[in-house]
C-alpha cells in the first residue's frame, strides 16, 4: 500500500475578508514557503511530503481552531508548529518525522548512535563479529536521524525516560542498547556497569 503524503499547510498573509484584500504575501510568508520546499528536498528527502499553501485572510478560522492566529502559520499532523515568523526548518523536520514514524514501521537492522560513544562502538563490534549488516545513523551529524530515533524510541520507553545511545533495531524489532544484543548476535555480551543512570538496559543486567 502506498503511503499517503504527509500534508504541510502554510497559511500566508494573503486573501480577502469582507472589504479587506491582500494580494501579495508578506516577506516572511514567502521565506517560510522557500524553507519548507528546501527542507522537503533535503532533510526530508525520500519521505512523501505535500505542501499546501492557503490564504489566511480568507480562511482565518481554520488555523484559529488549532491555535494559529498570526501568519505565517505552519501546520503538520493537525498541530501548529510555527506562527508569526519565518519557519525554523528543524521544527518542520521534527514534526514531519514524528508523523512519519507513526505511519511507517521501521524494517531491517538499524543502529542509532554517535561517533564518540564507546557503547555504540561496542554494539557495532558485536554486530560485525556476528556478520550482521545494519544501517548506521549518526544522531549528532544528522537532525533527521536524531528526530527519527526520538520518535521511534519514546513509544517503547515512555515520554519521560531519558534516551541514550546506541538505540538498536533488529529485523524491525526494537532491541534497546548494546547490552541487549546477546540474543541477536548469539554470543555472550558483557554488561557495562558504568553506563550511568540514563541507560535503557534493564536493571537485571547489572
PDB file of C-alpha atoms in Angstrom:
ATOM      1  CA  UNK A   1       0.000   0.000   0.000  1.00  0.00           C
ATOM      2  CA  UNK A   2       1.360   3.411  -0.994  1.00  0.00           C
ATOM      3  CA  UNK A   3       1.827   5.798   1.897  1.00  0.00           C
ATOM      4  CA  UNK A   4      -0.280   8.933   1.723  1.00  0.00           C
ATOM      5  CA  UNK A   5       1.784  12.137   1.622  1.00  0.00           C
ATOM      6  CA  UNK A   6       2.241  13.954   4.899  1.00  0.00           C
ATOM      7  CA  UNK A   7       0.431  17.265   4.486  1.00  0.00           C
ATOM      8  CA  UNK A   8       2.096  20.514   5.470  1.00  0.00           C
ATOM      9  CA  UNK A   9      -0.238  23.503   5.495  1.00  0.00           C
ATOM     10  CA  UNK A  10       1.087  27.041   5.194  1.00  0.00           C
ATOM     11  CA  UNK A  11      -1.393  29.827   5.898  1.00  0.00           C
ATOM     12  CA  UNK A  12       0.051  33.002   4.369  1.00  0.00           C
ATOM     13  CA  UNK A  13      -0.881  36.639   4.953  1.00  0.00           C
ATOM     14  CA  UNK A  14      -2.990  36.845   1.793  1.00  0.00           C
ATOM     15  CA  UNK A  15      -6.575  36.543   0.600  1.00  0.00           C
ATOM     16  CA  UNK A  16      -9.665  38.571   1.348  1.00  0.00           C
ATOM     17  CA  UNK A  17     -12.288  39.002   4.056  1.00  0.00           C
ATOM     18  CA  UNK A  18     -15.130  41.451   3.575  1.00  0.00           C
ATOM     19  CA  UNK A  19     -13.695  44.697   2.212  1.00  0.00           C
ATOM     20  CA  UNK A  20     -10.126  43.728   3.114  1.00  0.00           C
ATOM     21  CA  UNK A  21      -7.869  42.188   0.480  1.00  0.00           C
ATOM     22  CA  UNK A  22      -4.195  41.227   0.466  1.00  0.00           C
ATOM     23  CA  UNK A  23      -2.767  40.282  -2.903  1.00  0.00           C
ATOM     24  CA  UNK A  24       0.943  39.980  -2.064  1.00  0.00           C
ATOM     25  CA  UNK A  25       2.007  37.601   0.754  1.00  0.00           C
ATOM     26  CA  UNK A  26       4.305  39.021   3.417  1.00  0.00           C
ATOM     27  CA  UNK A  27       8.045  38.527   3.100  1.00  0.00           C
ATOM     28  CA  UNK A  28       8.238  36.052   5.978  1.00  0.00           C
ATOM     29  CA  UNK A  29       5.419  34.024   4.429  1.00  0.00           C
ATOM     30  CA  UNK A  30       7.367  33.750   1.184  1.00  0.00           C
ATOM     31  CA  UNK A  31      10.547  32.917   3.093  1.00  0.00           C
ATOM     32  CA  UNK A  32       8.703  30.239   5.065  1.00  0.00           C
ATOM     33  CA  UNK A  33       7.468  28.641   1.847  1.00  0.00           C
ATOM     34  CA  UNK A  34      11.025  28.567   0.487  1.00  0.00           C
ATOM     35  CA  UNK A  35      12.298  26.992   3.727  1.00  0.00           C
ATOM     36  CA  UNK A  36       9.594  24.317   3.600  1.00  0.00           C
ATOM     37  CA  UNK A  37      10.348  23.385  -0.014  1.00  0.00           C
ATOM     38  CA  UNK A  38      14.101  23.273   0.601  1.00  0.00           C
ATOM     39  CA  UNK A  39      13.667  21.141   3.735  1.00  0.00           C
ATOM     40  CA  UNK A  40      11.425  18.719   1.833  1.00  0.00           C
ATOM     41  CA  UNK A  41      14.103  18.343  -0.840  1.00  0.00           C
ATOM     42  CA  UNK A  42      16.996  17.937   1.623  1.00  0.00           C
ATOM     43  CA  UNK A  43      16.383  16.799   5.209  1.00  0.00           C
ATOM     44  CA  UNK A  44      13.082  15.093   4.308  1.00  0.00           C
ATOM     45  CA  UNK A  45      14.180  13.580   1.009  1.00  0.00           C
ATOM     46  CA  UNK A  46      12.528  10.202   0.441  1.00  0.00           C
ATOM     47  CA  UNK A  47       9.555  10.949   2.679  1.00  0.00           C
ATOM     48  CA  UNK A  48       6.359  11.808   0.800  1.00  0.00           C
ATOM     49  CA  UNK A  49       5.500  15.336   1.896  1.00  0.00           C
ATOM     50  CA  UNK A  50       2.995  17.641   0.239  1.00  0.00           C
ATOM     51  CA  UNK A  51       2.856  21.394   0.821  1.00  0.00           C
ATOM     52  CA  UNK A  52      -0.481  23.169   0.571  1.00  0.00           C
ATOM     53  CA  UNK A  53      -0.483  26.977   0.706  1.00  0.00           C
ATOM     54  CA  UNK A  54      -3.665  28.651   1.932  1.00  0.00           C
ATOM     55  CA  UNK A  55      -4.744  32.285   2.264  1.00  0.00           C
ATOM     56  CA  UNK A  56      -5.039  33.205   5.921  1.00  0.00           C
ATOM     57  CA  UNK A  57      -7.369  36.162   5.474  1.00  0.00           C
ATOM     58  CA  UNK A  58      -9.852  34.043   3.519  1.00  0.00           C
ATOM     59  CA  UNK A  59      -9.764  31.097   5.940  1.00  0.00           C
ATOM     60  CA  UNK A  60      -8.600  32.623   9.218  1.00  0.00           C
ATOM     61  CA  UNK A  61     -10.933  30.457  11.330  1.00  0.00           C
ATOM     62  CA  UNK A  62      -9.361  27.161  10.200  1.00  0.00           C
ATOM     63  CA  UNK A  63      -5.929  27.630  11.802  1.00  0.00           C
ATOM     64  CA  UNK A  64      -7.530  29.537  14.678  1.00  0.00           C
ATOM     65  CA  UNK A  65      -9.311  26.344  15.755  1.00  0.00           C
ATOM     66  CA  UNK A  66      -5.850  24.796  16.208  1.00  0.00           C
ATOM     67  CA  UNK A  67      -4.345  27.799  17.961  1.00  0.00           C
ATOM     68  CA  UNK A  68      -2.904  29.548  14.918  1.00  0.00           C
ATOM     69  CA  UNK A  69      -3.701  33.233  14.631  1.00  0.00           C
ATOM     70  CA  UNK A  70      -0.601  35.008  13.290  1.00  0.00           C
ATOM     71  CA  UNK A  71       0.583  34.324   9.725  1.00  0.00           C
ATOM     72  CA  UNK A  72       2.721  32.688   8.534  1.00  0.00           C
ATOM     73  CA  UNK A  73       1.199  29.642  10.206  1.00  0.00           C
ATOM     74  CA  UNK A  74       2.589  26.157   9.577  1.00  0.00           C
ATOM     75  CA  UNK A  75       0.539  23.083  10.499  1.00  0.00           C
ATOM     76  CA  UNK A  76       1.795  19.485  10.410  1.00  0.00           C
ATOM     77  CA  UNK A  77      -0.190  16.492  11.611  1.00  0.00           C
ATOM     78  CA  UNK A  78      -3.020  18.748  12.729  1.00  0.00           C
ATOM     79  CA  UNK A  79      -0.722  20.781  15.023  1.00  0.00           C
ATOM     80  CA  UNK A  80       0.592  24.314  14.678  1.00  0.00           C
ATOM     81  CA  UNK A  81       4.388  24.070  14.735  1.00  0.00           C
ATOM     82  CA  UNK A  82       5.209  27.679  13.882  1.00  0.00           C
ATOM     83  CA  UNK A  83       3.479  31.036  13.546  1.00  0.00           C
ATOM     84  CA  UNK A  84       4.239  34.721  13.398  1.00  0.00           C
ATOM     85  CA  UNK A  85       7.752  34.451  11.973  1.00  0.00           C
ATOM     86  CA  UNK A  86       9.859  32.671   9.391  1.00  0.00           C
ATOM     87  CA  UNK A  87       9.935  28.918   9.976  1.00  0.00           C
ATOM     88  CA  UNK A  88      12.800  27.155  11.740  1.00  0.00           C
ATOM     89  CA  UNK A  89      13.466  24.180   9.453  1.00  0.00           C
ATOM     90  CA  UNK A  90      14.383  21.979  12.419  1.00  0.00           C
ATOM     91  CA  UNK A  91      10.825  22.279  13.727  1.00  0.00           C
ATOM     92  CA  UNK A  92       9.471  21.153  10.373  1.00  0.00           C
ATOM     93  CA  UNK A  93      11.882  18.218  10.154  1.00  0.00           C
ATOM     94  CA  UNK A  94      10.977  17.056  13.661  1.00  0.00           C
ATOM     95  CA  UNK A  95       7.222  17.393  13.102  1.00  0.00           C
ATOM     96  CA  UNK A  96       7.229  15.511   9.797  1.00  0.00           C
ATOM     97  CA  UNK A  97       9.491  12.756  11.147  1.00  0.00           C
ATOM     98  CA  UNK A  98       7.172  12.267  14.136  1.00  0.00           C
ATOM     99  CA  UNK A  99       4.186  11.779  11.822  1.00  0.00           C
ATOM    100  CA  UNK A 100       6.214   9.552   9.514  1.00  0.00           C
ATOM    101  CA  UNK A 101       7.403   7.321  12.377  1.00  0.00           C
ATOM    102  CA  UNK A 102       3.799   6.727  13.427  1.00  0.00           C
ATOM    103  CA  UNK A 103       2.712   5.821   9.911  1.00  0.00           C
ATOM    104  CA  UNK A 104       5.674   3.729   8.713  1.00  0.00           C
ATOM    105  CA  UNK A 105       7.124   0.809  10.670  1.00  0.00           C
ATOM    106  CA  UNK A 106      10.888   0.550  10.730  1.00  0.00           C
ATOM    107  CA  UNK A 107      12.308  -2.520   8.945  1.00  0.00           C
ATOM    108  CA  UNK A 108      15.720  -4.151   8.821  1.00  0.00           C
ATOM    109  CA  UNK A 109      18.666  -3.646  11.170  1.00  0.00           C
ATOM    110  CA  UNK A 110      19.462  -0.164  12.437  1.00  0.00           C
ATOM    111  CA  UNK A 111      21.856   1.344  14.952  1.00  0.00           C
ATOM    112  CA  UNK A 112      21.338   4.957  16.032  1.00  0.00           C
ATOM    113  CA  UNK A 113      24.424   6.322  17.735  1.00  0.00           C
ATOM    114  CA  UNK A 114      27.258   8.826  17.741  1.00  0.00           C
ATOM    115  CA  UNK A 115      30.948   8.535  16.918  1.00  0.00           C
ATOM    116  CA  UNK A 116      32.194   9.464  20.410  1.00  0.00           C
ATOM    117  CA  UNK A 117      30.069   6.845  22.189  1.00  0.00           C
ATOM    118  CA  UNK A 118      32.066   3.784  23.399  1.00  0.00           C
ATOM    119  CA  UNK A 119      28.873   1.746  23.764  1.00  0.00           C
ATOM    120  CA  UNK A 120      27.958   2.463  20.151  1.00  0.00           C
ATOM    121  CA  UNK A 121      31.381   1.175  19.100  1.00  0.00           C
ATOM    122  CA  UNK A 122      30.856  -1.868  21.293  1.00  0.00           C
ATOM    123  CA  UNK A 123      27.480  -2.538  19.671  1.00  0.00           C
ATOM    124  CA  UNK A 124      28.965  -2.129  16.192  1.00  0.00           C
ATOM    125  CA  UNK A 125      31.641  -4.631  17.092  1.00  0.00           C
ATOM    126  CA  UNK A 126      29.122  -7.236  18.268  1.00  0.00           C
ATOM    127  CA  UNK A 127      27.069  -6.886  15.097  1.00  0.00           C
ATOM    128  CA  UNK A 128      30.075  -7.000  12.793  1.00  0.00           C
ATOM    129  CA  UNK A 129      31.557 -10.034  14.568  1.00  0.00           C
ATOM    130  CA  UNK A 130      28.238 -11.803  14.066  1.00  0.00           C
ATOM    131  CA  UNK A 131      28.215 -10.895  10.378  1.00  0.00           C
ATOM    132  CA  UNK A 132      25.035  -8.817  10.716  1.00  0.00           C
ATOM    133  CA  UNK A 133      24.709  -5.915   8.319  1.00  0.00           C
ATOM    134  CA  UNK A 134      22.971  -2.809   9.568  1.00  0.00           C
ATOM    135  CA  UNK A 135      22.284   0.833   8.749  1.00  0.00           C
ATOM    136  CA  UNK A 136      24.147   3.265  10.969  1.00  0.00           C
ATOM    137  CA  UNK A 137      22.535   6.609  11.819  1.00  0.00           C
ATOM    138  CA  UNK A 138      24.660   9.356  13.371  1.00  0.00           C
ATOM    139  CA  UNK A 139      22.265  11.343  15.549  1.00  0.00           C
ATOM    140  CA  UNK A 140      24.754  14.165  16.062  1.00  0.00           C
ATOM    141  CA  UNK A 141      25.523  14.973  12.425  1.00  0.00           C
ATOM    142  CA  UNK A 142      22.020  14.226  11.078  1.00  0.00           C
ATOM    143  CA  UNK A 143      18.979  16.031  12.561  1.00  0.00           C
ATOM    144  CA  UNK A 144      16.722  13.685  10.611  1.00  0.00           C
ATOM    145  CA  UNK A 145      18.281  10.638  12.284  1.00  0.00           C
ATOM    146  CA  UNK A 146      18.064  12.275  15.720  1.00  0.00           C
ATOM    147  CA  UNK A 147      14.361  13.072  15.353  1.00  0.00           C
ATOM    148  CA  UNK A 148      13.607   9.624  13.962  1.00  0.00           C
ATOM    149  CA  UNK A 149      15.367   7.944  16.879  1.00  0.00           C
ATOM    150  CA  UNK A 150      13.439  10.059  19.393  1.00  0.00           C
ATOM    151  CA  UNK A 151      10.114   9.449  17.658  1.00  0.00           C
ATOM    152  CA  UNK A 152      10.632   5.689  17.455  1.00  0.00           C
ATOM    153  CA  UNK A 153      12.129   5.123  20.915  1.00  0.00           C
ATOM    154  CA  UNK A 154       9.685   7.148  23.027  1.00  0.00           C
ATOM    155  CA  UNK A 155       6.708   4.792  22.414  1.00  0.00           C
ATOM    156  CA  UNK A 156       8.824   1.935  23.818  1.00  0.00           C
ATOM    157  CA  UNK A 157      10.237   3.607  26.909  1.00  0.00           C
ATOM    158  CA  UNK A 158       7.742   6.365  27.704  1.00  0.00           C
ATOM    159  CA  UNK A 159       7.964  10.147  27.283  1.00  0.00           C
ATOM    160  CA  UNK A 160       9.909  10.886  30.482  1.00  0.00           C
ATOM    161  CA  UNK A 161      12.680   8.289  30.297  1.00  0.00           C
ATOM    162  CA  UNK A 162      15.969   9.824  29.086  1.00  0.00           C
ATOM    163  CA  UNK A 163      17.236   8.417  25.795  1.00  0.00           C
ATOM    164  CA  UNK A 164      20.852   7.380  25.412  1.00  0.00           C
ATOM    165  CA  UNK A 165      22.725   5.787  22.522  1.00  0.00           C
ATOM    166  CA  UNK A 166      23.031   3.332  20.970  1.00  0.00           C
ATOM    167  CA  UNK A 167      19.439   2.524  20.081  1.00  0.00           C
ATOM    168  CA  UNK A 168      19.145  -0.671  18.051  1.00  0.00           C
ATOM    169  CA  UNK A 169      16.531  -2.386  15.910  1.00  0.00           C
ATOM    170  CA  UNK A 170      16.961  -5.951  14.649  1.00  0.00           C
ATOM    171  CA  UNK A 171      14.810  -7.088  11.740  1.00  0.00           C
ATOM    172  CA  UNK A 172      12.406  -4.279  12.526  1.00  0.00           C
ATOM    173  CA  UNK A 173      12.118  -5.180  16.222  1.00  0.00           C
ATOM    174  CA  UNK A 174      13.237  -2.775  18.929  1.00  0.00           C
ATOM    175  CA  UNK A 175      16.211  -4.109  20.907  1.00  0.00           C
ATOM    176  CA  UNK A 176      17.433  -1.191  23.015  1.00  0.00           C
ATOM    177  CA  UNK A 177      21.066  -0.644  23.979  1.00  0.00           C
ATOM    178  CA  UNK A 178      24.254  -2.603  23.422  1.00  0.00           C
ATOM    179  CA  UNK A 179      23.698  -4.840  26.462  1.00  0.00           C
ATOM    180  CA  UNK A 180      20.533  -6.230  24.871  1.00  0.00           C
ATOM    181  CA  UNK A 181      22.284  -7.677  21.822  1.00  0.00           C
ATOM    182  CA  UNK A 182      23.057 -11.122  23.222  1.00  0.00           C
ATOM    183  CA  UNK A 183      20.026 -12.795  21.633  1.00  0.00           C
ATOM    184  CA  UNK A 184      20.672 -11.114  18.303  1.00  0.00           C
ATOM    185  CA  UNK A 185      24.386 -11.843  17.939  1.00  0.00           C
ATOM    186  CA  UNK A 186      24.159 -15.302  19.614  1.00  0.00           C
ATOM    187  CA  UNK A 187      27.151 -14.680  21.842  1.00  0.00           C
ATOM    188  CA  UNK A 188      27.885 -13.506  25.348  1.00  0.00           C
ATOM    189  CA  UNK A 189      27.515  -9.755  25.768  1.00  0.00           C
ATOM    190  CA  UNK A 190      29.260  -8.322  28.773  1.00  0.00           C
ATOM    191  CA  UNK A 191      27.015  -5.832  30.601  1.00  0.00           C
ATOM    192  CA  UNK A 192      28.508  -2.411  31.181  1.00  0.00           C
ATOM    193  CA  UNK A 193      28.148  -1.370  34.802  1.00  0.00           C
ATOM    194  CA  UNK A 194      29.440   2.176  34.300  1.00  0.00           C
ATOM    195  CA  UNK A 195      26.985   3.356  31.700  1.00  0.00           C
ATOM    196  CA  UNK A 196      25.171   5.767  34.058  1.00  0.00           C
ATOM    197  CA  UNK A 197      21.642   6.336  35.232  1.00  0.00           C
ATOM    198  CA  UNK A 198      20.252   7.088  31.781  1.00  0.00           C
ATOM    199  CA  UNK A 199      20.912   3.640  30.336  1.00  0.00           C
ATOM    200  CA  UNK A 200      17.964   1.948  28.694  1.00  0.00           C
ATOM    201  CA  UNK A 201      19.260  -1.529  29.503  1.00  0.00           C
ATOM    202  CA  UNK A 202      17.159  -3.272  32.189  1.00  0.00           C
ATOM    203  CA  UNK A 203      18.287  -3.277  35.781  1.00  0.00           C
ATOM    204  CA  UNK A 204      18.546  -7.053  35.947  1.00  0.00           C
ATOM    205  CA  UNK A 205      21.591  -6.917  33.659  1.00  0.00           C
ATOM    206  CA  UNK A 206      23.547  -5.066  36.329  1.00  0.00           C
TER     207      UNK A 206
END
